[in-house]
mmCIF file of C-alpha atoms in Angstrom:
data_model
loop_
_atom_site.group_PDB
_atom_site.id
_atom_site.type_symbol
_atom_site.label_atom_id
_atom_site.label_comp_id
_atom_site.label_asym_id
_atom_site.label_seq_id
_atom_site.Cartn_x
_atom_site.Cartn_y
_atom_site.Cartn_z
ATOM 1 C CA GLN A 308 -52.427 -4.919 -14.168
ATOM 2 C CA VAL A 309 -50.438 -7.513 -12.213
ATOM 3 C CA GLN A 310 -47.164 -7.193 -11.931
ATOM 4 C CA LEU A 311 -44.690 -10.468 -11.233
ATOM 5 C CA VAL A 312 -40.881 -10.925 -10.005
ATOM 6 C CA GLU A 313 -39.674 -13.894 -10.211
ATOM 7 C CA SER A 314 -36.562 -14.887 -7.877
ATOM 8 C CA GLY A 315 -34.446 -17.389 -6.684
ATOM 9 C CA GLY A 316 -32.527 -19.311 -9.700
ATOM 10 C CA GLY A 317 -28.980 -19.834 -9.838
ATOM 11 C CA LEU A 318 -26.153 -22.579 -11.477
ATOM 12 C CA VAL A 319 -26.244 -25.578 -9.092
ATOM 13 C CA GLN A 320 -24.939 -29.327 -9.902
ATOM 14 C CA ALA A 321 -27.365 -32.241 -10.570
ATOM 15 C CA GLY A 322 -29.446 -33.674 -7.768
ATOM 16 C CA THR A 323 -29.595 -30.394 -5.895
ATOM 17 C CA SER A 324 -32.689 -28.260 -5.289
ATOM 18 C CA LEU A 325 -33.801 -25.050 -5.457
ATOM 19 C CA ARG A 326 -37.037 -23.031 -5.036
ATOM 20 C CA LEU A 327 -37.920 -20.447 -6.907
ATOM 21 C CA SER A 328 -40.318 -17.422 -5.785
ATOM 22 C CA CYS A 329 -43.066 -15.237 -7.740
ATOM 23 C CA VAL A 330 -43.996 -12.408 -6.049
ATOM 24 C CA ALA A 331 -47.356 -10.514 -7.332
ATOM 25 C CA SER A 332 -48.169 -7.160 -6.838
ATOM 26 C CA GLY A 333 -50.794 -4.812 -8.189
ATOM 27 C CA ARG A 334 -54.733 -5.961 -8.985
ATOM 28 C CA THR A 335 -53.621 -9.422 -7.598
ATOM 29 C CA SER A 336 -56.758 -11.699 -6.859
ATOM 30 C CA THR A 337 -57.085 -15.671 -5.487
ATOM 31 C CA ARG A 338 -58.859 -15.811 -8.270
ATOM 32 C CA TYR A 339 -55.991 -16.389 -11.268
ATOM 33 C CA VAL A 340 -54.147 -19.470 -12.327
ATOM 34 C CA MET A 341 -50.727 -19.321 -11.908
ATOM 35 C CA GLY A 342 -48.374 -21.215 -13.629
ATOM 36 C CA TRP A 343 -44.312 -21.779 -14.171
ATOM 37 C CA PHE A 344 -43.175 -22.019 -17.615
ATOM 38 C CA ARG A 345 -39.480 -22.716 -18.885
ATOM 39 C CA GLN A 346 -37.795 -22.289 -21.987
ATOM 40 C CA THR A 347 -34.550 -22.738 -23.062
ATOM 41 C CA PRO A 348 -32.982 -21.073 -26.605
ATOM 42 C CA GLY A 349 -34.206 -22.979 -29.760
ATOM 43 C CA LYS A 350 -37.559 -24.743 -27.833
ATOM 44 C CA GLU A 351 -40.879 -24.256 -27.470
ATOM 45 C CA ARG A 352 -42.050 -22.433 -23.707
ATOM 46 C CA GLU A 353 -43.266 -25.106 -22.446
ATOM 47 C CA LEU A 354 -45.304 -25.323 -18.926
ATOM 48 C CA VAL A 355 -43.478 -26.639 -15.818
ATOM 49 C CA ALA A 356 -46.553 -26.490 -13.517
ATOM 50 C CA ALA A 357 -50.193 -25.341 -12.602
ATOM 51 C CA ILE A 358 -52.077 -24.469 -9.260
ATOM 52 C CA TYR A 359 -55.133 -23.035 -9.411
ATOM 53 C CA GLY A 360 -56.531 -20.333 -6.872
ATOM 54 C CA TYR A 361 -59.941 -20.713 -5.727
ATOM 55 C CA ASP A 362 -59.466 -24.941 -4.998
ATOM 56 C CA GLY A 363 -55.453 -24.965 -5.168
ATOM 57 C CA ARG A 364 -55.708 -27.281 -7.815
ATOM 58 C CA THR A 365 -52.778 -28.520 -9.183
ATOM 59 C CA TYR A 366 -50.801 -30.218 -12.407
ATOM 60 C CA TYR A 367 -47.394 -31.378 -13.143
ATOM 61 C CA ALA A 368 -45.699 -31.480 -16.326
ATOM 62 C CA ASP A 369 -44.552 -35.569 -16.964
ATOM 63 C CA SER A 370 -41.098 -34.691 -16.262
ATOM 64 C CA VAL A 371 -40.762 -33.295 -13.048
ATOM 65 C CA LYS A 372 -43.768 -35.561 -11.293
ATOM 66 C CA GLY A 373 -42.357 -36.391 -8.163
ATOM 67 C CA ARG A 374 -39.462 -34.103 -8.263
ATOM 68 C CA PHE A 375 -40.727 -30.774 -8.670
ATOM 69 C CA THR A 376 -43.911 -28.993 -6.025
ATOM 70 C CA ILE A 377 -45.694 -25.876 -7.159
ATOM 71 C CA SER A 378 -47.479 -23.851 -3.959
ATOM 72 C CA ARG A 379 -49.109 -20.651 -3.432
ATOM 73 C CA ASP A 380 -49.473 -18.304 -0.377
ATOM 74 C CA ASN A 381 -52.112 -16.281 -0.762
ATOM 75 C CA PRO A 382 -51.962 -13.809 1.886
ATOM 76 C CA ASN A 383 -48.670 -12.667 0.602
ATOM 77 C CA ASN A 384 -49.388 -13.427 -3.387
ATOM 78 C CA THR A 385 -46.412 -15.269 -3.790
ATOM 79 C CA VAL A 386 -46.265 -18.509 -5.528
ATOM 80 C CA TYR A 387 -43.257 -21.092 -5.040
ATOM 81 C CA LEU A 388 -41.768 -24.061 -6.915
ATOM 82 C CA GLN A 389 -39.749 -26.707 -5.126
ATOM 83 C CA MET A 390 -37.498 -28.219 -7.539
ATOM 84 C CA ASN A 391 -35.745 -31.153 -5.999
ATOM 85 C CA ASN A 392 -33.358 -33.899 -7.322
ATOM 86 C CA LEU A 393 -32.639 -31.352 -10.424
ATOM 87 C CA LYS A 394 -31.435 -32.801 -13.951
ATOM 88 C CA PRO A 395 -29.382 -31.023 -16.376
ATOM 89 C CA ASP A 396 -32.507 -31.363 -18.697
ATOM 90 C CA ASP A 397 -34.690 -28.887 -16.140
ATOM 91 C CA THR A 398 -31.736 -25.888 -17.565
ATOM 92 C CA ALA A 399 -33.713 -23.135 -18.715
ATOM 93 C CA ARG A 400 -35.021 -19.970 -18.133
ATOM 94 C CA TYR A 401 -38.087 -20.151 -15.672
ATOM 95 C CA TYR A 402 -41.226 -17.617 -16.109
ATOM 96 C CA CYS A 403 -44.275 -17.157 -13.768
ATOM 97 C CA ALA A 404 -47.469 -16.206 -15.379
ATOM 98 C CA ALA A 405 -50.953 -15.173 -14.144
ATOM 99 C CA GLY A 406 -54.222 -16.087 -16.025
ATOM 100 C CA LEU A 407 -57.757 -15.119 -15.013
ATOM 101 C CA ARG A 408 -59.573 -17.321 -17.951
ATOM 102 C CA VAL A 409 -56.939 -20.278 -18.607
ATOM 103 C CA SER A 410 -59.298 -23.059 -19.963
ATOM 104 C CA GLN A 411 -55.702 -24.672 -21.090
ATOM 105 C CA LEU A 412 -53.166 -24.671 -18.902
ATOM 106 C CA ALA A 413 -50.198 -25.218 -21.357
ATOM 107 C CA ASP A 414 -51.054 -23.007 -23.463
ATOM 108 C CA GLY A 415 -48.980 -19.652 -22.442
ATOM 109 C CA ARG A 416 -51.057 -17.510 -24.938
ATOM 110 C CA GLN A 417 -54.217 -17.666 -22.174
ATOM 111 C CA TYR A 418 -52.348 -16.101 -19.435
ATOM 112 C CA ASP A 419 -52.144 -12.422 -18.723
ATOM 113 C CA TYR A 420 -49.416 -11.486 -16.980
ATOM 114 C CA TRP A 421 -45.591 -13.080 -17.266
ATOM 115 C CA GLY A 422 -42.726 -12.029 -15.170
ATOM 116 C CA GLN A 423 -39.025 -11.282 -16.582
ATOM 117 C CA GLY A 424 -38.463 -14.806 -15.712
ATOM 118 C CA THR A 425 -35.097 -16.478 -13.466
ATOM 119 C CA GLN A 426 -32.524 -18.939 -14.818
ATOM 120 C CA VAL A 427 -31.655 -22.199 -13.704
ATOM 121 C CA THR A 428 -28.642 -23.816 -14.942
ATOM 122 C CA VAL A 429 -27.946 -27.251 -13.774
ATOM 123 C CA SER A 430 -24.459 -28.519 -14.012
ATOM 124 C CA SER A 431 -23.879 -32.369 -14.286
#
């Protein structure tokens, strides 16, 4: 079992930055693909960014490219999502997820573990 705990969300103004953290505990492994998803009421959950463990390759949704950066600190079992130039459309609950056998990064069903999420609200 792996436990994921997110933090770092909050209420901010457009144009500012936030850094989300996801700390993993339990049977952690660098083999896990780590992803950040977000969801707003009435909408489908969407992948924001993902990072592979073995080579650090990253993936970003088009809507956040150039503004968000995903990174991982393997010795401390932590994944970060640096969010710059935030926009009101970024308002959502952000979830951290870990998956061992993920062939489709955007398919949330392929991830094995999820955190409880952290709320990000961006005011205009």
